[in-house]
Amino acid sequence: GGALGGRELLALAVASGAAAWATWAVLLMPGFRRVPLRLQVPYQPSSPRQVANALALLRGRSGKTVDLGSGDGRLVLEAYKQGLRPALGYELNPWLLCLANYRAWKAGYRGKVSFLKKDLWKVNLSDCHNVIVFLAPSVKPPLATKLLAELPDDARVVAGRFPFPSWSPSSTLGQGLEQVWAYDMKEVRREAQGSVQESRV
């Protein structure tokens, strides 16, 4: 066909905007309704490289593995494939939970992984040994406090897209948007205690 005219371009732009709004209203907004504005995290699927990098920093580990804000479930499924069990995700958005469960069924992991509709701020993480966090920067400071209070010393936290600003990573992998950071809680606590002692001197 020929080039699009002005009216066709305008109609296409309006249709695209309407489709984007409909996606937000139907799929994404339901998970945000009970979450304070500063702690809301828009859904953004992890790239294959982000997933691979995150799981590489958990290779060889064992124990309960959770993804906080698990979205469509791809990180949880990869964790299970790698042998990290039990593997589960916490997600408030019911549409994303449906998608995650569909992906688990399609992969043959139905009943082997879990996706729970729970607020990550209200779950107890004291029995978790591997925690995956692909969340916005605004969430990291309050989440750091929760993780410090609840996780065991042998736990490892892997953050994607954005690091924890007050923690020093044990290791990191990738560059740019694909970079991930690993934090070992024993080291994080040791560093935090050292900072407190220095402030008292």
mmCIF file of C-alpha atoms in Angstrom:
data_model
loop_
_atom_site.group_PDB
_atom_site.id
_atom_site.type_symbol
_atom_site.label_atom_id
_atom_site.label_comp_id
_atom_site.label_asym_id
_atom_site.label_seq_id
_atom_site.Cartn_x
_atom_site.Cartn_y
_atom_site.Cartn_z
ATOM 1 C CA GLY A 1 0.000 0.000 0.000
ATOM 2 C CA GLY A 2 0.906 3.668 -0.196
ATOM 3 C CA ALA A 3 2.192 5.900 2.557
ATOM 4 C CA LEU A 4 -0.185 6.722 5.390
ATOM 5 C CA GLY A 5 -1.883 10.099 5.247
ATOM 6 C CA GLY A 6 -2.340 12.541 8.116
ATOM 7 C CA ARG A 7 -5.726 11.159 9.138
ATOM 8 C CA GLU A 8 -4.497 7.590 9.076
ATOM 9 C CA LEU A 9 -1.468 8.491 11.223
ATOM 10 C CA LEU A 10 -3.689 10.322 13.714
ATOM 11 C CA ALA A 11 -6.067 7.374 13.898
ATOM 12 C CA LEU A 12 -3.162 4.993 14.412
ATOM 13 C CA ALA A 13 -1.763 7.157 17.233
ATOM 14 C CA VAL A 14 -5.147 7.351 18.954
ATOM 15 C CA ALA A 15 -5.658 3.602 18.628
ATOM 16 C CA SER A 16 -2.183 2.906 20.032
ATOM 17 C CA GLY A 17 -2.820 5.218 22.978
ATOM 18 C CA ALA A 18 -6.168 3.594 23.673
ATOM 19 C CA ALA A 19 -4.604 0.141 23.539
ATOM 20 C CA ALA A 20 -1.866 1.172 25.970
ATOM 21 C CA TRP A 21 -4.427 2.653 28.383
ATOM 22 C CA ALA A 22 -6.594 -0.461 28.151
ATOM 23 C CA THR A 23 -3.594 -2.670 28.921
ATOM 24 C CA TRP A 24 -2.814 -0.562 31.990
ATOM 25 C CA ALA A 25 -6.421 -0.449 33.203
ATOM 26 C CA VAL A 26 -7.138 -4.144 32.744
ATOM 27 C CA LEU A 27 -3.833 -5.882 33.347
ATOM 28 C CA LEU A 28 -1.607 -3.692 35.461
ATOM 29 C CA MET A 29 -3.613 -1.272 37.600
ATOM 30 C CA PRO A 30 -5.412 -3.962 39.687
ATOM 31 C CA GLY A 31 -2.148 -4.925 41.357
ATOM 32 C CA PHE A 32 -1.507 -1.323 42.429
ATOM 33 C CA ARG A 33 -4.791 -0.426 44.103
ATOM 34 C CA ARG A 34 -3.730 -1.367 47.637
ATOM 35 C CA VAL A 35 -0.085 -0.315 47.331
ATOM 36 C CA PRO A 36 1.161 3.130 48.473
ATOM 37 C CA LEU A 37 2.138 5.311 45.524
ATOM 38 C CA ARG A 38 5.851 5.471 46.381
ATOM 39 C CA LEU A 39 6.058 1.681 46.553
ATOM 40 C CA GLN A 40 4.266 0.961 43.286
ATOM 41 C CA VAL A 41 6.353 -0.847 40.686
ATOM 42 C CA PRO A 42 5.156 -0.992 37.076
ATOM 43 C CA TYR A 43 5.337 -4.373 35.370
ATOM 44 C CA GLN A 44 8.375 -4.684 33.137
ATOM 45 C CA PRO A 45 9.282 -8.182 31.916
ATOM 46 C CA SER A 46 12.849 -9.265 32.551
ATOM 47 C CA SER A 47 14.916 -9.836 29.433
ATOM 48 C CA PRO A 48 16.428 -13.285 28.780
ATOM 49 C CA ARG A 49 19.876 -11.879 29.610
ATOM 50 C CA GLN A 50 18.644 -10.359 32.891
ATOM 51 C CA VAL A 51 17.141 -13.709 33.863
ATOM 52 C CA ALA A 52 20.307 -15.588 32.925
ATOM 53 C CA ASN A 53 22.516 -13.177 34.864
ATOM 54 C CA ALA A 54 20.318 -13.314 37.971
ATOM 55 C CA LEU A 55 20.263 -17.094 38.016
ATOM 56 C CA ALA A 56 24.009 -17.266 37.351
ATOM 57 C CA LEU A 57 24.566 -15.472 40.675
ATOM 58 C CA LEU A 58 22.486 -18.164 42.405
ATOM 59 C CA ARG A 59 24.154 -21.122 40.715
ATOM 60 C CA GLY A 60 25.192 -23.865 43.115
ATOM 61 C CA ARG A 61 22.977 -22.624 45.920
ATOM 62 C CA SER A 62 20.011 -24.388 47.511
ATOM 63 C CA GLY A 63 17.038 -23.628 49.703
ATOM 64 C CA LYS A 64 13.792 -21.735 49.383
ATOM 65 C CA THR A 65 13.885 -19.176 46.586
ATOM 66 C CA VAL A 66 11.419 -16.307 46.225
ATOM 67 C CA ASP A 67 10.889 -13.591 43.640
ATOM 68 C CA LEU A 68 9.393 -10.451 45.187
ATOM 69 C CA GLY A 69 7.025 -8.973 42.618
ATOM 70 C CA SER A 70 7.245 -12.013 40.359
ATOM 71 C CA GLY A 71 5.287 -10.615 37.395
ATOM 72 C CA ASP A 72 4.795 -13.248 34.708
ATOM 73 C CA GLY A 73 6.835 -15.818 36.641
ATOM 74 C CA ARG A 74 9.811 -16.238 34.332
ATOM 75 C CA LEU A 75 12.431 -15.857 37.096
ATOM 76 C CA VAL A 76 10.676 -18.375 39.341
ATOM 77 C CA LEU A 77 10.457 -20.902 36.511
ATOM 78 C CA GLU A 78 14.144 -20.517 35.702
ATOM 79 C CA ALA A 79 15.031 -20.860 39.382
ATOM 80 C CA TYR A 80 13.130 -24.150 39.521
ATOM 81 C CA LYS A 81 14.845 -25.380 36.351
ATOM 82 C CA GLN A 82 18.186 -24.614 37.997
ATOM 83 C CA GLY A 83 17.253 -26.770 40.995
ATOM 84 C CA LEU A 84 16.342 -24.028 43.451
ATOM 85 C CA ARG A 85 13.415 -25.514 45.343
ATOM 86 C CA PRO A 86 10.940 -24.660 46.584
ATOM 87 C CA ALA A 87 10.605 -21.752 44.164
ATOM 88 C CA LEU A 88 7.788 -19.259 44.510
ATOM 89 C CA GLY A 89 6.765 -15.753 43.593
ATOM 90 C CA TYR A 90 4.772 -13.071 45.371
ATOM 91 C CA GLU A 91 2.643 -10.879 43.130
ATOM 92 C CA LEU A 92 -0.464 -8.740 43.744
ATOM 93 C CA ASN A 93 -1.677 -8.391 40.164
ATOM 94 C CA PRO A 94 -4.235 -11.159 39.485
ATOM 95 C CA TRP A 95 -3.738 -11.001 35.709
ATOM 96 C CA LEU A 96 -0.002 -11.496 36.031
ATOM 97 C CA LEU A 97 -0.623 -14.364 38.458
ATOM 98 C CA CYS A 98 -2.810 -16.027 35.820
ATOM 99 C CA LEU A 99 -0.091 -15.533 33.223
ATOM 100 C CA ALA A 100 2.562 -16.952 35.557
ATOM 101 C CA ASN A 101 0.456 -20.023 36.313
ATOM 102 C CA TYR A 102 -0.189 -20.513 32.594
ATOM 103 C CA ARG A 103 3.537 -20.351 31.894
ATOM 104 C CA ALA A 104 4.154 -22.896 34.677
ATOM 105 C CA TRP A 105 1.502 -25.219 33.224
ATOM 106 C CA LYS A 106 2.937 -24.836 29.729
ATOM 107 C CA ALA A 107 6.434 -25.664 31.003
ATOM 108 C CA GLY A 108 5.149 -28.765 32.808
ATOM 109 C CA TYR A 109 5.755 -27.276 36.264
ATOM 110 C CA ARG A 110 2.180 -26.980 37.457
ATOM 111 C CA GLY A 111 2.123 -27.804 41.169
ATOM 112 C CA LYS A 112 5.921 -27.668 41.345
ATOM 113 C CA VAL A 113 6.252 -23.886 41.593
ATOM 114 C CA SER A 114 3.961 -21.480 43.426
ATOM 115 C CA PHE A 115 2.710 -17.988 42.659
ATOM 116 C CA LEU A 116 0.953 -16.367 45.590
ATOM 117 C CA LYS A 117 -1.220 -13.265 45.678
ATOM 118 C CA LYS A 118 0.426 -11.668 48.692
ATOM 119 C CA ASP A 119 1.807 -8.259 49.554
ATOM 120 C CA LEU A 120 5.584 -8.653 49.769
ATOM 121 C CA TRP A 121 5.633 -6.217 52.712
ATOM 122 C CA LYS A 122 3.443 -8.559 54.747
ATOM 123 C CA VAL A 123 5.113 -11.911 54.099
ATOM 124 C CA ASN A 124 7.685 -13.381 56.479
ATOM 125 C CA LEU A 125 10.954 -14.088 54.680
ATOM 126 C CA SER A 126 12.798 -15.704 57.600
ATOM 127 C CA ASP A 127 12.923 -19.116 55.882
ATOM 128 C CA CYS A 128 14.115 -17.810 52.511
ATOM 129 C CA HIS A 129 17.693 -18.481 51.406
ATOM 130 C CA ASN A 130 17.566 -16.904 47.938
ATOM 131 C CA VAL A 131 15.644 -13.725 47.179
ATOM 132 C CA ILE A 132 15.270 -12.179 43.722
ATOM 133 C CA VAL A 133 14.352 -8.500 43.534
ATOM 134 C CA PHE A 134 13.625 -6.756 40.218
ATOM 135 C CA LEU A 135 11.981 -3.648 41.670
ATOM 136 C CA ALA A 136 12.172 0.131 41.335
ATOM 137 C CA PRO A 137 14.792 2.245 43.158
ATOM 138 C CA SER A 138 12.176 3.833 45.443
ATOM 139 C CA VAL A 139 11.385 0.412 46.908
ATOM 140 C CA LYS A 140 14.976 -0.580 47.717
ATOM 141 C CA PRO A 141 15.598 1.416 50.972
ATOM 142 C CA PRO A 142 12.487 0.185 52.865
ATOM 143 C CA LEU A 143 12.955 -3.304 51.425
ATOM 144 C CA ALA A 144 16.577 -3.339 52.635
ATOM 145 C CA THR A 145 15.309 -2.756 56.182
ATOM 146 C CA LYS A 146 12.843 -5.647 55.887
ATOM 147 C CA LEU A 147 15.434 -8.031 54.434
ATOM 148 C CA LEU A 148 17.971 -7.167 57.128
ATOM 149 C CA ALA A 149 15.395 -7.838 59.829
ATOM 150 C CA GLU A 150 14.099 -11.141 58.456
ATOM 151 C CA LEU A 151 16.560 -13.049 56.277
ATOM 152 C CA PRO A 152 18.957 -15.641 57.732
ATOM 153 C CA ASP A 153 22.705 -14.997 57.592
ATOM 154 C CA ASP A 154 23.244 -17.534 54.809
ATOM 155 C CA ALA A 155 20.699 -15.863 52.524
ATOM 156 C CA ARG A 156 21.655 -14.239 49.228
ATOM 157 C CA VAL A 157 19.721 -11.402 47.608
ATOM 158 C CA VAL A 158 19.983 -10.823 43.870
ATOM 159 C CA ALA A 159 18.837 -7.431 42.597
ATOM 160 C CA GLY A 160 18.174 -6.642 38.955
ATOM 161 C CA ARG A 161 18.056 -3.283 37.118
ATOM 162 C CA PHE A 162 18.876 -1.254 40.240
ATOM 163 C CA PRO A 163 21.228 -2.067 43.164
ATOM 164 C CA PHE A 164 20.533 -1.536 46.846
ATOM 165 C CA PRO A 165 22.051 1.919 47.406
ATOM 166 C CA SER A 166 23.365 1.321 50.935
ATOM 167 C CA TRP A 167 24.732 -2.210 50.428
ATOM 168 C CA SER A 168 28.028 -3.370 48.938
ATOM 169 C CA PRO A 169 27.517 -6.287 46.540
ATOM 170 C CA SER A 170 29.410 -9.551 46.954
ATOM 171 C CA SER A 171 29.453 -9.925 43.181
ATOM 172 C CA THR A 172 27.906 -8.455 40.075
ATOM 173 C CA LEU A 173 27.323 -9.589 36.501
ATOM 174 C CA GLY A 174 26.412 -7.844 33.262
ATOM 175 C CA GLN A 175 26.379 -4.253 32.122
ATOM 176 C CA GLY A 176 23.787 -1.500 31.807
ATOM 177 C CA LEU A 177 20.175 -2.627 32.042
ATOM 178 C CA GLU A 178 21.278 -6.259 32.148
ATOM 179 C CA GLN A 179 23.440 -5.828 35.238
ATOM 180 C CA VAL A 180 22.548 -7.740 38.403
ATOM 181 C CA TRP A 181 23.998 -7.550 41.913
ATOM 182 C CA ALA A 182 24.338 -10.260 44.579
ATOM 183 C CA TYR A 183 24.357 -9.492 48.297
ATOM 184 C CA ASP A 184 25.223 -12.020 51.004
ATOM 185 C CA MET A 185 23.341 -11.135 54.152
ATOM 186 C CA LYS A 186 26.138 -12.095 56.523
ATOM 187 C CA GLU A 187 28.421 -9.575 54.828
ATOM 188 C CA VAL A 188 25.695 -6.936 54.610
ATOM 189 C CA ARG A 189 25.043 -7.242 58.363
ATOM 190 C CA ARG A 190 28.752 -7.114 59.157
ATOM 191 C CA GLU A 191 29.116 -3.929 57.142
ATOM 192 C CA ALA A 192 26.016 -2.406 58.750
ATOM 193 C CA GLN A 193 27.292 -3.190 62.268
ATOM 194 C CA GLY A 194 30.648 -1.660 61.404
ATOM 195 C CA SER A 195 28.956 1.524 60.226
ATOM 196 C CA VAL A 196 26.950 1.756 63.459
ATOM 197 C CA GLN A 197 30.067 1.300 65.575
ATOM 198 C CA GLU A 198 31.936 3.989 63.608
ATOM 199 C CA SER A 199 29.058 6.430 64.067
ATOM 200 C CA ARG A 200 29.227 5.939 67.834
ATOM 201 C CA VAL A 201 32.926 6.755 68.021
#
